[in-house]
Tab-separated table of C-alpha atoms in Angstrom:
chain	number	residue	atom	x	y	z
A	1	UNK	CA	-9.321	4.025	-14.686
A	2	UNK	CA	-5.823	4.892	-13.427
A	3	UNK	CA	-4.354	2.286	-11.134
A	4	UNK	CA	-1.378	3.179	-9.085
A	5	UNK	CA	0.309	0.367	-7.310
A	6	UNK	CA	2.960	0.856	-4.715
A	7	UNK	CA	5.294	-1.986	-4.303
A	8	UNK	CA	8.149	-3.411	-1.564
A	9	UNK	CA	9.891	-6.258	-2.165
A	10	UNK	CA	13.541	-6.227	-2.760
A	11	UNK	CA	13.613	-9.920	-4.129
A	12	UNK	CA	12.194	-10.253	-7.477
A	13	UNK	CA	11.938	-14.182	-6.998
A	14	UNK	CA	9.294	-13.783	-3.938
A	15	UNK	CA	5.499	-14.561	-4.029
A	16	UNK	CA	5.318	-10.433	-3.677
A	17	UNK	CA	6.529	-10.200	-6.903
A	18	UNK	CA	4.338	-13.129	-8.418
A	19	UNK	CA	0.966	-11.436	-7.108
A	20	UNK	CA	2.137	-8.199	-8.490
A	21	UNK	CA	2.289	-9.649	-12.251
A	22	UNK	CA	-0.943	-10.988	-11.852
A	23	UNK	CA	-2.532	-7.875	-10.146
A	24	UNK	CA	-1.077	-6.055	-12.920
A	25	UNK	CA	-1.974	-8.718	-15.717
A	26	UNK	CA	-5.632	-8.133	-14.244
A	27	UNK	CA	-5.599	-4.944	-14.468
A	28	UNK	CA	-3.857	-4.842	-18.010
A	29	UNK	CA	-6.707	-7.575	-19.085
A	30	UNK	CA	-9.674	-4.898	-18.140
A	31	UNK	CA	-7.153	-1.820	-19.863
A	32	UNK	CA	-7.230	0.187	-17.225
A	33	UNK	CA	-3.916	2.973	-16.965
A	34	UNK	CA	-1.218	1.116	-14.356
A	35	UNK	CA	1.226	3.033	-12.759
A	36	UNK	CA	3.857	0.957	-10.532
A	37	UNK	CA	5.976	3.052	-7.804
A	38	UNK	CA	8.440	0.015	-6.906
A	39	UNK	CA	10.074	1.545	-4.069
A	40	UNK	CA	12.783	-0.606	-3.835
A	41	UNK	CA	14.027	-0.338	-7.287
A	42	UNK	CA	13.156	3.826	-7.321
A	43	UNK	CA	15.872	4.885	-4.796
A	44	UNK	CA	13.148	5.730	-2.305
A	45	UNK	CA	14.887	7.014	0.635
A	46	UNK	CA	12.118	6.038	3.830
A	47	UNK	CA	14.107	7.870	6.520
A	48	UNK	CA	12.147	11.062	8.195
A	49	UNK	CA	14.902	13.510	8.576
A	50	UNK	CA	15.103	16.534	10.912
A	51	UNK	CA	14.280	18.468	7.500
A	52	UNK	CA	11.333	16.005	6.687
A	53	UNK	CA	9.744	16.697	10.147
A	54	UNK	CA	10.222	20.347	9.358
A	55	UNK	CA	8.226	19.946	6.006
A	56	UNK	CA	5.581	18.201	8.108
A	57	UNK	CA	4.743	21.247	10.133
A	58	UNK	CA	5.227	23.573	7.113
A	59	UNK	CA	3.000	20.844	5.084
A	60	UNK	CA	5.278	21.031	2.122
A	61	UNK	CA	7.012	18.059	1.294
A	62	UNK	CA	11.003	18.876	0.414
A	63	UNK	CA	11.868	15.341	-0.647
A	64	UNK	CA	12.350	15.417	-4.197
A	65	UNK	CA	10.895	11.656	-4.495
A	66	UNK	CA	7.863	12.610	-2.120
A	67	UNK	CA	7.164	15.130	-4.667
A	68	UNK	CA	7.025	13.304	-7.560
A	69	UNK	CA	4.467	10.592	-5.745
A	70	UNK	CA	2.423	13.224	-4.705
A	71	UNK	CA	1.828	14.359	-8.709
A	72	UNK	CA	1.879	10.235	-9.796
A	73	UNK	CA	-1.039	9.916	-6.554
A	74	UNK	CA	-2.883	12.549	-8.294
A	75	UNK	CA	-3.799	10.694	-11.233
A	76	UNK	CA	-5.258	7.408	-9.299
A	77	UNK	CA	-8.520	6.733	-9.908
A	78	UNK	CA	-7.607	3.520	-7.329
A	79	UNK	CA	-4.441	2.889	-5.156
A	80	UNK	CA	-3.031	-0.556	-4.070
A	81	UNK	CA	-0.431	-1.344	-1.931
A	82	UNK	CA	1.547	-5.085	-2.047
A	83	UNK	CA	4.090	-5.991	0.446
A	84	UNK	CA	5.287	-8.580	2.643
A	85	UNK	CA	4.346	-8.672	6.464
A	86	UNK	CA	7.906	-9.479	8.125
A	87	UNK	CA	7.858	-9.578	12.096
A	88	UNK	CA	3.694	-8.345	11.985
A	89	UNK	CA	4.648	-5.380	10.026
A	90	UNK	CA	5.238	-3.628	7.132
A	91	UNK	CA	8.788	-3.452	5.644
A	92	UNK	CA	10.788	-0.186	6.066
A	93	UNK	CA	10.243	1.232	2.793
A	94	UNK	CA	6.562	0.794	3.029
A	95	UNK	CA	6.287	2.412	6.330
A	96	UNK	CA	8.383	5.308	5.455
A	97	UNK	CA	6.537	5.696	2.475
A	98	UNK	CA	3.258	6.114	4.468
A	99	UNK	CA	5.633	8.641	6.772
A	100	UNK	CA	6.586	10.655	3.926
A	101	UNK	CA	3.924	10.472	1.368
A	102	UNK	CA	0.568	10.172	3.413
A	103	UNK	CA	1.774	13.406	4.688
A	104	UNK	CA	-0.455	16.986	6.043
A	105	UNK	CA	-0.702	18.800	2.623
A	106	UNK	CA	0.325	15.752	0.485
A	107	UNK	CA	-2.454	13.013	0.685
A	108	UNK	CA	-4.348	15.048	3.464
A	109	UNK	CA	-5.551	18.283	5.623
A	110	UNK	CA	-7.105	18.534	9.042
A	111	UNK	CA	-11.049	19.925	9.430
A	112	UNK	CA	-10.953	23.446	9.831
A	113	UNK	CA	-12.121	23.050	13.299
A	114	UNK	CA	-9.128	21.106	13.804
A	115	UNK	CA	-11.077	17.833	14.269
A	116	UNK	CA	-9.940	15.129	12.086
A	117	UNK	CA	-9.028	15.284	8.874
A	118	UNK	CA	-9.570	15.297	5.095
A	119	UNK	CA	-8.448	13.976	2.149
A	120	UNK	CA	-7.089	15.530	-0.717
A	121	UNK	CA	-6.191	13.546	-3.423
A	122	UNK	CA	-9.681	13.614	-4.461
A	123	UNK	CA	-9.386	11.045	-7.180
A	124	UNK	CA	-8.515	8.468	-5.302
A	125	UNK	CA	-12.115	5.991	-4.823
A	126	UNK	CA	-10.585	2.879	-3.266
A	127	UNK	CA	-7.722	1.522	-1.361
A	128	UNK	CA	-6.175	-2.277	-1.712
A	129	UNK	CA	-3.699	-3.871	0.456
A	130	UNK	CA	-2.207	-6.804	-0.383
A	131	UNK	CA	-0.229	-8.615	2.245
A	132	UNK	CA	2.019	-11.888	2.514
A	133	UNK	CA	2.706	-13.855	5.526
A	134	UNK	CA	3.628	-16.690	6.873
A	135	UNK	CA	1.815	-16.518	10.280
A	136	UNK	CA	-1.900	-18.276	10.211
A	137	UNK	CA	-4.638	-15.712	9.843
A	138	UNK	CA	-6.488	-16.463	13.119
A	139	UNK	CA	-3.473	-16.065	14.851
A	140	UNK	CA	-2.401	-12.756	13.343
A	141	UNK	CA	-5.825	-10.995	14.362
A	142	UNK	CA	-5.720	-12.911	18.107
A	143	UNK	CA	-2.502	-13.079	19.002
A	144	UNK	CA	-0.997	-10.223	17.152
A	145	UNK	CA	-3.699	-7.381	17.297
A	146	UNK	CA	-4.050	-7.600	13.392
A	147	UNK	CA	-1.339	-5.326	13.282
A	148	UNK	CA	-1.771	-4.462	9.525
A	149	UNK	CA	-5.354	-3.704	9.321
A	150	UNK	CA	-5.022	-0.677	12.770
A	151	UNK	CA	-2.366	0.710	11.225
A	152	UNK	CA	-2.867	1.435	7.494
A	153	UNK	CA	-6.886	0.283	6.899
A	154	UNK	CA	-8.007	2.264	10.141
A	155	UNK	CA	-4.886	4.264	11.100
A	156	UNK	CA	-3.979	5.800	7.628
A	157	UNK	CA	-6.588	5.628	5.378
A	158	UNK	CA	-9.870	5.815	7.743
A	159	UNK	CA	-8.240	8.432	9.529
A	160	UNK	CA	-7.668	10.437	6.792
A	161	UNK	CA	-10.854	9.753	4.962
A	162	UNK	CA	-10.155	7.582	2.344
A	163	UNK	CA	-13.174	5.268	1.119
A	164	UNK	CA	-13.287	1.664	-0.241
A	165	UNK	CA	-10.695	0.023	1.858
A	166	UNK	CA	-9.887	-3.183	1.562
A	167	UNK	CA	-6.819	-5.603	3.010
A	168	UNK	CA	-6.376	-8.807	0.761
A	169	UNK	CA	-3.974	-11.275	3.145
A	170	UNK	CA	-2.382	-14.272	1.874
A	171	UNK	CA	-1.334	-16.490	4.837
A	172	UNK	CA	0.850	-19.467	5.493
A	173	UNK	CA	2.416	-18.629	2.213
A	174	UNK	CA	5.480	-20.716	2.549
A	175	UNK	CA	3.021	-24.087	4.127
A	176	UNK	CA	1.014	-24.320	1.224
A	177	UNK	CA	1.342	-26.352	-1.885
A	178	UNK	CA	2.024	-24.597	-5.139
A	179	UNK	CA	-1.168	-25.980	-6.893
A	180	UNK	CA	-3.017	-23.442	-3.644
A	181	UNK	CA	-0.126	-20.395	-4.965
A	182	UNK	CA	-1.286	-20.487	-8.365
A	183	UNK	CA	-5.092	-20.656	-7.286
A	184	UNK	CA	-4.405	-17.268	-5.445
A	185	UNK	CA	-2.889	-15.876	-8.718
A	186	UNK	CA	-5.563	-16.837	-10.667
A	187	UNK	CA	-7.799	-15.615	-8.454
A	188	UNK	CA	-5.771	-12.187	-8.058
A	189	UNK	CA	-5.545	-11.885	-11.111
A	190	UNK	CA	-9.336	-11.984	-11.930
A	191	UNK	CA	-10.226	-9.874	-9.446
A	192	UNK	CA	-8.385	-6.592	-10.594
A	193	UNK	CA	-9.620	-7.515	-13.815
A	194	UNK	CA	-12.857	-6.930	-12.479
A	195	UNK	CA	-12.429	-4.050	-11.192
């Protein structure tokens, strides 16, 4: 199985950085075929210019970088996403990668009828998104709408008919001892190589 993981995290010293190792340890365990677009080190550029927009309504991406994650997306078998979750939300790069790259003609097309949509990197079985925050579960899905899972779980990938998704949140990351940090690892780790 392919594996494409998309990554965020400018600092290679955060707990980001630590789950991907052992996501891709996991994965490297069960020999599956990883390929890591680490948008912060790939000179991703997540700003939607006038031209951008323009490629939206033509449905043909113009961004050379879009272009080349649209061929690496048609190889997954199974794409993951790990970021952190800074004021609720994704980081910058992350959200203009789901601008840019989940995209009309890229990663999907509407109905004929012009009632919803489909998708079309047909490869693609399952989605995983693996989160970081600080902010205590309970009180990211009461107080703060569960931000994360309406707007990629339900807002991307339902919408655009994606199967298999899945959100994987590690909270109160920066409370909890590092004897709990290195349980999630393990655990991490030995669940992508499971999959």
């Amino acid at each position: 199985m392919k594996v494409v993981i998309v990554f965020n995290h400018p600092y290679d010293g955060s707990y980001c950085n630590a789950i991907l190792d052992s996501v891709m340890k996991g994965l490297q365990k069960a020999t599956h075929e990883v390929d890591l677009i680490h948008l912060d080190k790939e000179g991703f550029n997540p700003v939607m210019t006038s031209q951008d927009l323009k490629a939206f309504v033509d449905r043909k991406p113009i961004d050379p970088k879009v272009i080349e994650y649209k061929e690496r997306l048609e190889q997954a078998d199974h794409l993951v996403f790990i970021f952190p979750i800074w004021w609720e939300l994704m980081p910058a790069m992350t959200k203009g990668f789901i601008d840019k790259v989940i995209f009309p003609g890229v990663a999907y097309d509407y109905k004929a009828n012009g009632y919803g949509m489909i998708p079309i990197f047909k490869n693609i079985k399952s989605v995983t998104v693996i989160t970081t925050m600080n902010t205590p579960l309970v009180l990211y899905r009461l107080i703060f709408g569960n931000a994360i899972r309406k707007a990629i779980i339900t807002g991307t990938f339902w919408k655009t008919g994606y199967k298999n998704r899945k959100w994987i949140s590690f909270n109160k990351v920066k409370m909890v001892s590092d004897a709990k940090r290195k349980k999630w690892l393990e655990k991490i780790e030995r669940r992508f190589e499971g999959i």
